[in-house]
Coordinates of C-alpha atoms in Angstrom, one line a residue:
M20 CA -1.9 3.9 -29.7
E21 CA 0.4 2.9 -26.8
L22 CA 3.9 1.7 -26.1
N23 CA 5.0 -1.8 -26.6
G24 CA 6.2 -3.8 -23.5
I25 CA 9.8 -3.5 -22.4
Q26 CA 11.5 -6.9 -22.1
S27 CA 13.0 -7.3 -18.6
D28 CA 14.3 -10.4 -16.7
D29 CA 14.2 -8.4 -13.4
V30 CA 10.7 -9.4 -12.5
T31 CA 9.4 -10.8 -9.3
S32 CA 6.0 -11.5 -8.0
G33 CA 3.4 -9.0 -6.9
E34 CA -0.2 -9.0 -5.8
S35 CA -3.1 -6.6 -6.4
E36 CA -5.4 -4.9 -4.0
K37 CA -8.8 -3.2 -4.2
D38 CA -8.7 0.6 -4.4
E39 CA -12.2 1.9 -4.2
A40 CA -12.9 5.4 -5.2
V41 CA -14.0 7.1 -2.0
G42 CA -14.2 10.8 -1.7
P43 CA -12.8 12.7 1.4
K44 CA -15.2 12.5 4.3
Q45 CA -15.2 12.5 8.1
P46 CA -15.6 9.4 10.1
N47 CA -19.1 8.6 11.3
P48 CA -19.7 10.8 14.4
Q49 CA -21.4 7.8 16.0
Q50 CA -18.2 5.8 15.8
Q51 CA -16.4 5.6 19.1
R52 CA -12.8 6.7 19.1
P53 CA -10.7 3.5 19.5
W54 CA -9.3 4.5 23.0
R55 CA -10.3 8.0 24.0
K56 CA -14.0 8.2 24.6
T57 CA -16.8 6.5 26.5
P58 CA -16.3 3.2 28.3
S59 CA -17.9 1.3 25.3
G60 CA -15.0 2.5 23.1
V61 CA -12.2 1.9 25.7
S62 CA -10.9 -1.5 26.7
S63 CA -10.6 -2.3 30.4
V64 CA -6.8 -2.7 29.8
A65 CA -6.6 0.8 28.4
T66 CA -8.5 2.2 31.4
A67 CA -6.3 0.3 33.9
N68 CA -3.1 1.4 32.2
M69 CA -4.1 5.1 32.1
E70 CA -5.3 5.1 35.7
G71 CA -2.1 3.3 36.8
A72 CA 0.1 5.8 34.9
S73 CA -1.7 8.7 36.6
A74 CA -1.4 7.2 40.1
G75 CA 2.2 6.2 39.5
G76 CA 3.0 9.7 38.3
S77 CA 1.4 11.3 41.4
A78 CA 3.4 9.1 43.7
S79 CA 6.6 9.8 41.9
I80 CA 6.0 13.6 42.1
A81 CA 5.7 13.4 45.8
R82 CA 9.1 11.5 46.2
R83 CA 11.4 13.1 43.6
T84 CA 13.1 16.4 43.0
S85 CA 11.5 19.1 40.8
S86 CA 13.7 18.0 37.9
S87 CA 12.8 14.4 38.0
S88 CA 9.2 15.4 38.8
S89 CA 9.0 17.3 35.5
A90 CA 10.4 14.3 33.6
R91 CA 7.9 12.0 35.2
Q92 CA 5.1 14.4 34.4
R93 CA 6.2 14.4 30.7
I94 CA 6.2 10.5 30.8
D95 CA 2.7 10.5 32.4
S96 CA 1.5 12.9 29.8
L97 CA 2.7 10.7 27.0
K98 CA 1.1 7.6 28.6
K99 CA -2.3 9.4 28.9
N100 CA -2.1 10.5 25.2
R101 CA -1.3 7.1 23.6
P102 CA -3.4 3.9 23.4
P103 CA -2.4 0.6 25.1
F104 CA -0.5 -2.0 23.1
P105 CA -0.9 -3.7 20.6
W106 CA -0.8 -1.0 17.9
F107 CA -2.3 -2.0 14.6
G108 CA -3.6 -0.3 11.4
M109 CA -5.5 -2.2 8.8
D110 CA -6.5 -1.6 5.2
I111 CA -9.0 -4.1 3.9
G112 CA -9.0 -4.0 0.1
G113 CA -10.9 -6.0 -2.5
T114 CA -8.0 -8.5 -3.1
L115 CA -5.6 -8.0 -0.2
V116 CA -5.7 -7.1 3.4
K117 CA -2.7 -5.0 4.6
L118 CA -1.8 -4.9 8.3
V119 CA 0.9 -2.8 10.0
Y120 CA 2.0 -3.7 13.5
F121 CA 4.2 -1.7 15.8
E122 CA 6.4 -3.9 18.0
P123 CA 7.9 -1.9 20.9
T124 CA 11.5 -2.7 21.5
D125 CA 12.0 -0.4 24.5
V126 CA 9.9 -2.4 26.9
T127 CA 11.1 -1.9 30.5
A128 CA 11.5 -4.7 33.0
E129 CA 8.5 -3.3 34.9
E130 CA 6.4 -3.2 31.8
E131 CA 7.4 -6.8 30.9
Q132 CA 6.3 -8.0 34.4
E133 CA 3.0 -6.2 34.0
E134 CA 2.4 -7.4 30.5
V135 CA -0.7 -9.6 30.2
E136 CA -0.3 -13.0 28.5
N137 CA -2.6 -12.2 25.6
L138 CA -0.5 -9.2 24.6
R139 CA 2.7 -11.3 24.9
S140 CA 1.2 -14.1 22.8
I141 CA 0.2 -11.7 20.0
R142 CA 3.6 -10.1 19.8
R143 CA 5.4 -13.5 19.8
Y144 CA 3.1 -14.9 17.2
L145 CA 3.5 -12.0 14.8
T146 CA 7.2 -11.5 15.1
S147 CA 8.4 -15.1 15.2
H148 CA 6.7 -16.0 11.9
T149 CA 7.1 -14.7 8.4
A150 CA 4.1 -16.8 7.1
Y151 CA 0.7 -17.2 8.7
G152 CA -1.7 -19.9 7.7
T153 CA -1.7 -20.8 3.9
A154 CA -1.4 -17.3 2.4
G155 CA -0.5 -14.7 5.1
I156 CA 3.0 -13.1 4.6
R157 CA 5.1 -10.7 6.6
D158 CA 7.2 -8.7 4.2
V159 CA 10.4 -8.8 6.2
H160 CA 12.3 -6.7 3.7
L161 CA 10.0 -3.8 4.4
E162 CA 10.4 -3.8 8.2
L163 CA 11.3 -0.5 9.7
P164 CA 13.5 -1.1 12.9
G165 CA 14.4 1.6 15.4
L166 CA 11.3 3.7 14.6
S167 CA 10.2 6.3 17.1
L168 CA 6.5 6.5 17.3
C169 CA 4.3 8.3 19.9
G170 CA 7.2 8.4 22.4
R171 CA 8.1 4.7 22.0
T172 CA 10.8 3.0 20.0
G173 CA 10.2 -0.2 18.1
S174 CA 9.9 -1.9 14.7
L175 CA 7.1 -1.5 12.2
H176 CA 6.0 -4.8 10.6
F177 CA 4.1 -5.1 7.3
I178 CA 1.8 -8.1 6.9
R179 CA -0.6 -9.0 4.1
F180 CA -3.1 -11.8 3.3
P181 CA -5.8 -12.4 0.7
T182 CA -9.2 -10.8 1.5
H183 CA -10.9 -14.1 0.9
D184 CA -9.1 -15.5 3.9
M185 CA -10.8 -13.0 6.3
A186 CA -12.7 -15.7 8.1
A187 CA -9.4 -17.5 9.1
F188 CA -8.0 -14.1 10.2
L189 CA -11.0 -13.4 12.4
Q190 CA -10.7 -16.9 14.0
M191 CA -7.0 -16.2 14.8
V192 CA -8.0 -12.8 16.3
R193 CA -10.6 -14.6 18.4
D194 CA -8.2 -17.4 19.5
K195 CA -5.6 -14.8 20.6
H196 CA -8.3 -13.0 22.6
F197 CA -7.5 -9.6 21.0
S198 CA -10.8 -8.1 22.3
S199 CA -9.5 -8.4 25.8
L200 CA -6.9 -5.8 24.9
H201 CA -8.9 -3.5 22.6
T202 CA -12.6 -3.2 21.7
T203 CA -12.0 -1.3 18.5
L204 CA -9.6 -1.6 15.5
C205 CA -8.7 1.3 13.2
A206 CA -9.5 0.2 9.6
T207 CA -9.8 1.7 6.2
G208 CA -10.7 0.4 2.7
G209 CA -14.0 -0.8 1.3
G210 CA -13.7 -4.0 3.5
A211 CA -14.0 -1.9 6.7
F212 CA -17.6 -1.5 5.7
K213 CA -18.2 -4.9 4.1
F214 CA -16.8 -6.9 7.0
E215 CA -17.9 -4.6 9.9
Q216 CA -20.5 -7.1 11.2
D217 CA -18.1 -10.1 10.8
F218 CA -15.6 -8.4 13.1
L219 CA -18.3 -7.6 15.6
Q220 CA -19.9 -11.1 15.6
M221 CA -16.8 -13.3 15.2
A222 CA -14.1 -11.3 17.0
D223 CA -16.1 -9.0 19.3
L224 CA -14.4 -6.0 17.8
E225 CA -15.7 -2.8 16.5
L226 CA -14.1 -1.2 13.4
Y227 CA -13.3 2.5 13.6
K228 CA -13.8 3.2 9.8
L229 CA -11.5 5.7 8.2
D230 CA -11.5 7.3 4.8
E231 CA -9.1 5.4 2.6
L232 CA -7.8 8.3 0.5
E233 CA -7.0 10.3 3.6
C234 CA -5.2 7.3 5.1
L235 CA -3.4 6.7 1.8
I236 CA -2.0 10.3 1.7
S237 CA -1.1 10.5 5.4
G238 CA 0.7 7.2 5.1
V239 CA 2.7 8.2 2.0
L240 CA 3.8 11.5 3.6
Y241 CA 4.7 9.8 6.9
I242 CA 6.7 6.9 5.5
D243 CA 8.6 9.2 3.2
S244 CA 9.5 11.5 6.1
V245 CA 11.0 8.6 8.1
V246 CA 12.6 6.5 5.3
P247 CA 15.3 8.6 3.4
S248 CA 15.4 6.1 0.5
E249 CA 11.7 5.5 0.2
C250 CA 11.1 7.3 -3.1
Y251 CA 13.0 6.4 -6.3
Y252 CA 12.8 6.6 -10.1
F253 CA 14.4 4.9 -13.1
E254 CA 17.1 6.9 -14.8
N255 CA 17.3 6.5 -18.6
P256 CA 14.0 4.5 -18.7
T257 CA 14.1 4.5 -22.6
D258 CA 17.5 2.9 -22.6
L259 CA 17.3 -0.6 -21.4
E260 CA 21.1 -1.1 -21.2
H261 CA 21.6 2.0 -19.0
C262 CA 18.3 2.1 -17.1
E263 CA 19.0 2.1 -13.4
Q264 CA 17.1 2.8 -10.2
K265 CA 17.9 6.0 -8.4
A266 CA 16.8 7.5 -5.1
F267 CA 14.6 10.6 -5.3
P268 CA 14.3 13.1 -2.4
L269 CA 10.5 13.8 -2.1
E270 CA 11.1 17.2 -0.4
N271 CA 8.4 19.8 -0.9
P272 CA 6.6 17.4 -3.3
Y273 CA 3.6 19.5 -4.1
P274 CA 1.8 19.4 -6.4
F275 CA 1.9 15.8 -7.5
L276 CA -0.3 13.1 -8.9
L277 CA -0.8 10.0 -6.7
V278 CA -1.8 7.0 -8.7
N279 CA -3.0 4.1 -6.5
I280 CA -3.0 0.8 -8.5
G281 CA -4.9 -1.9 -6.7
S282 CA -7.7 -4.1 -8.1
G283 CA -8.8 -0.8 -9.7
V284 CA -7.1 2.5 -10.0
S285 CA -7.6 5.9 -8.4
I286 CA -5.7 9.1 -9.4
L287 CA -5.4 11.9 -6.9
A288 CA -4.1 15.5 -7.4
I289 CA -2.3 16.5 -4.2
Y290 CA -1.7 20.2 -3.7
S291 CA -0.9 20.0 0.0
K292 CA -1.4 17.6 2.9
N293 CA -5.0 18.8 3.3
D294 CA -5.7 20.0 -0.2
Y295 CA -6.4 17.2 -2.6
R296 CA -9.0 15.7 -4.8
R297 CA -9.7 12.5 -6.8
V298 CA -9.3 13.4 -10.4
T299 CA -10.4 10.2 -12.0
G300 CA -9.8 6.4 -12.0
T301 CA -10.2 3.3 -14.0
S302 CA -11.7 -0.1 -13.4
L303 CA -8.8 -1.7 -15.4
G304 CA -6.2 -2.4 -12.7
G305 CA -4.3 -5.2 -11.0
G306 CA -7.5 -7.2 -10.5
T307 CA -8.2 -7.0 -14.2
F308 CA -4.7 -8.3 -15.0
L309 CA -5.1 -11.3 -12.7
G310 CA -8.6 -12.1 -13.8
L311 CA -7.8 -12.0 -17.5
C312 CA -4.6 -14.1 -17.0
C313 CA -6.7 -16.7 -15.1
L314 CA -9.1 -16.9 -18.0
L315 CA -6.5 -16.9 -20.8
T316 CA -3.7 -19.0 -19.3
G317 CA -5.2 -21.1 -16.6
C318 CA -3.0 -19.6 -13.9
S319 CA -4.3 -19.2 -10.3
T320 CA -2.1 -16.7 -8.5
F321 CA -0.7 -13.3 -9.2
E322 CA 2.8 -14.6 -8.8
E323 CA 2.2 -17.2 -11.4
A324 CA 0.8 -14.7 -13.8
L325 CA 3.8 -12.3 -13.4
E326 CA 6.2 -15.2 -13.9
M327 CA 4.5 -16.2 -17.1
A328 CA 4.5 -12.5 -18.3
S329 CA 8.2 -12.2 -17.7
R330 CA 8.8 -15.1 -20.2
G331 CA 6.4 -13.9 -22.9
E332 CA 6.5 -11.6 -25.9
S333 CA 3.5 -9.2 -26.3
T334 CA 4.3 -8.3 -29.9
H335 CA 3.1 -11.8 -30.9
V336 CA -0.4 -10.8 -29.5
D337 CA -0.6 -7.0 -30.1
K338 CA -0.9 -5.3 -33.5
L339 CA 1.8 -2.6 -33.9
V340 CA 2.0 0.5 -35.9
R341 CA 4.4 -1.2 -38.3
D342 CA 1.9 -4.0 -38.8
I343 CA -0.4 -1.5 -40.3
Y344 CA 1.9 1.1 -42.0
G345 CA 4.9 -1.1 -42.7
G346 CA 7.0 1.2 -40.5
D347 CA 6.6 4.5 -38.6
Y348 CA 3.6 6.7 -38.9
E349 CA 5.8 9.8 -39.4
R350 CA 3.1 12.4 -39.9
F351 CA 2.0 12.0 -36.3
G352 CA 5.3 10.9 -34.9
L353 CA 4.2 7.4 -34.0
P354 CA 7.1 4.8 -34.1
G355 CA 6.6 1.5 -35.7
W356 CA 7.0 -0.4 -32.4
A357 CA 4.1 1.4 -30.7
V358 CA 1.0 -0.7 -30.0
A359 CA -1.8 0.2 -32.4
S360 CA -4.3 -2.4 -31.2
S361 CA -3.9 -4.4 -28.0
F362 CA -4.6 -8.1 -28.8
G363 CA -5.1 -7.0 -32.4
N364 CA -3.3 -10.0 -33.9
M365 CA -5.6 -12.4 -32.1
M366 CA -8.3 -11.9 -34.8
C367 CA -6.1 -14.1 -37.0
K368 CA -6.6 -17.8 -36.5
E369 CA -3.1 -18.7 -37.4
K370 CA -1.6 -16.2 -34.9
R371 CA -4.0 -17.4 -32.2
E372 CA -2.7 -20.9 -32.7
S373 CA 0.9 -19.9 -32.5
V374 CA 0.9 -17.7 -29.4
S375 CA 1.9 -19.1 -26.0
K376 CA 0.3 -18.6 -22.6
E377 CA 3.3 -16.6 -21.7
D378 CA 2.7 -14.3 -24.6
L379 CA -0.9 -13.8 -23.6
A380 CA 0.1 -13.0 -20.0
R381 CA 2.7 -10.5 -21.2
A382 CA 0.3 -8.8 -23.6
T383 CA -2.3 -8.5 -20.8
L384 CA 0.2 -6.9 -18.4
V385 CA 1.3 -4.5 -21.2
T386 CA -2.3 -3.6 -22.0
I387 CA -3.3 -2.8 -18.4
T388 CA -0.1 -0.9 -17.7
N389 CA -0.2 1.1 -20.9
N390 CA -3.8 2.1 -20.2
I391 CA -2.9 3.3 -16.7
G392 CA 0.0 5.3 -18.1
S393 CA -2.1 6.9 -20.8
I394 CA -4.8 8.0 -18.4
T395 CA -2.2 9.3 -15.9
R396 CA -0.5 11.4 -18.6
M397 CA -3.7 13.0 -19.6
C398 CA -4.5 13.8 -16.0
A399 CA -1.0 15.3 -15.5
L400 CA -1.5 17.5 -18.6
N401 CA -5.0 18.7 -17.5
E402 CA -3.8 19.5 -13.9
N403 CA -0.5 21.0 -15.1
I404 CA 1.5 18.6 -12.8
E405 CA 4.9 17.2 -13.8
R406 CA 5.5 14.8 -10.9
V407 CA 3.7 11.5 -10.7
V408 CA 3.9 9.0 -7.8
F409 CA 2.7 5.4 -8.4
V410 CA 1.8 3.2 -5.5
G411 CA -0.3 0.1 -4.8
N412 CA 0.3 -3.6 -4.5
F413 CA 0.1 -4.2 -8.2
L414 CA 3.6 -2.7 -8.3
R415 CA 5.0 -4.6 -5.4
V416 CA 8.4 -5.7 -6.8
N417 CA 6.7 -5.7 -10.2
T418 CA 9.8 -4.2 -12.0
L419 CA 8.3 -4.9 -15.4
S420 CA 5.3 -2.6 -15.0
M421 CA 7.3 0.0 -13.2
K422 CA 9.8 0.3 -16.0
L423 CA 7.1 0.3 -18.6
L424 CA 5.3 3.2 -16.7
A425 CA 8.6 5.1 -16.4
Y426 CA 9.3 4.6 -20.1
A427 CA 5.8 5.7 -21.2
M428 CA 5.8 8.8 -19.0
D429 CA 9.2 9.9 -20.2
Y430 CA 8.8 9.0 -23.9
W431 CA 5.3 10.5 -24.5
S432 CA 5.9 13.6 -22.5
K433 CA 9.3 14.2 -24.1
G434 CA 11.0 14.1 -20.7
Q435 CA 8.6 16.5 -19.0
L436 CA 6.9 13.9 -16.7
K437 CA 8.9 11.9 -14.1
A438 CA 7.4 8.6 -12.8
L439 CA 8.2 8.1 -9.1
F440 CA 7.8 4.9 -7.0
L441 CA 7.7 4.1 -3.3
R442 CA 9.2 1.0 -1.6
H443 CA 6.3 0.3 0.7
E444 CA 4.0 0.2 -2.3
G445 CA 0.6 -1.1 -1.0
Y446 CA 0.9 -0.4 2.8
F447 CA 0.3 3.3 3.0
G448 CA -3.5 3.1 3.8
A449 CA -2.7 0.7 6.7
V450 CA 0.0 3.1 8.0
G451 CA -2.5 6.0 7.8
A452 CA -4.9 3.9 9.9
L453 CA -2.2 3.3 12.5
L454 CA -1.4 7.0 12.6
E455 CA -5.1 7.7 13.3
L456 CA -5.0 5.3 16.2
L457 CA -2.2 7.3 17.7
N458 CA -3.8 10.6 17.1
P459 CA -4.9 12.0 20.5
S460 CA -7.3 14.5 18.9

């Protein structure tokens, strides 16, 4: 028996992503590092840049004082230990592809003169648009300006598009001649395996495949370390009139549960940066919500499904405890408003004929969210963990589900469990892939 939905008008659209359950593993040893190893794994631009940096450093050392020579040596060392631009990280999920792009804003006049046209074209295209093609979106509200990364200062951009548009993306990559700048792209998610040959054949790019759970964790920890207000919770989640969003400092967070809600759901127990395991998961996630809504209501997008859910009433569809007992089930402490059977009222023909599509969408959202909350609570009890962090594109500005999860965690645990949320919900895997690109080891 689960909680009934919480009515909220503060609902905006979201979109789900695939979250395959993949255990921790090392990248294939036959994979070439994206920019550090043999010539097949290093672009000609990267080689030229590194050789130029080395030669420039040697010439400067001969001309300058010992103080400036040391500074130049440090600059040269940085150049040798970072890849050439552009810097990307990609997470290819079952429903969405997430892309993060670092745009340097400290480009010197010398660098600008030496910048090849292909690199300039890619930067202008990505930063001068907020929409790409028919469904690609740059989430401007998530942009991180003034970020220091690998010795450079710039802005981190967050871009997403449906996985079924992969062919159009690969054509764009080919048209922009991306392979003239890099021969390898760091990617994670199940699609890094599924689309490996498509990248090679259509865009002349190898994918350096990374474990998605490792990328997810490293991305979460990194973004939280550079964005002070990244983590938040809902204060008074059981009191709709006084429920409000509050920042939560995720300092020394261990241990915590990390619940990644995409097309499906994976639940990880995190004990330290390098000590974690996948506890369990469920196939009933954001993809289930959208799929059922398409069948039940005729909607075609996640945004449309969420909008319909925001105007519906799930109690018209679900059978509640009070529908069975006439009130509370006091012996076991179950309130009358708790859901006894999701969609239980739909066995009655008269009630089927009276419900709206909005009611069906709301009941579907409540059913999926309650199931995730129930499984998460059981995992927290088994692992003796009191802190739960929810991420994934299913929650992207999906306030209704977030409040419902916060409500469920607080109510059923009698205040012992705190549900936490992160502002860059579904991009952490892509951030982890970017960090791996910049990892000189």
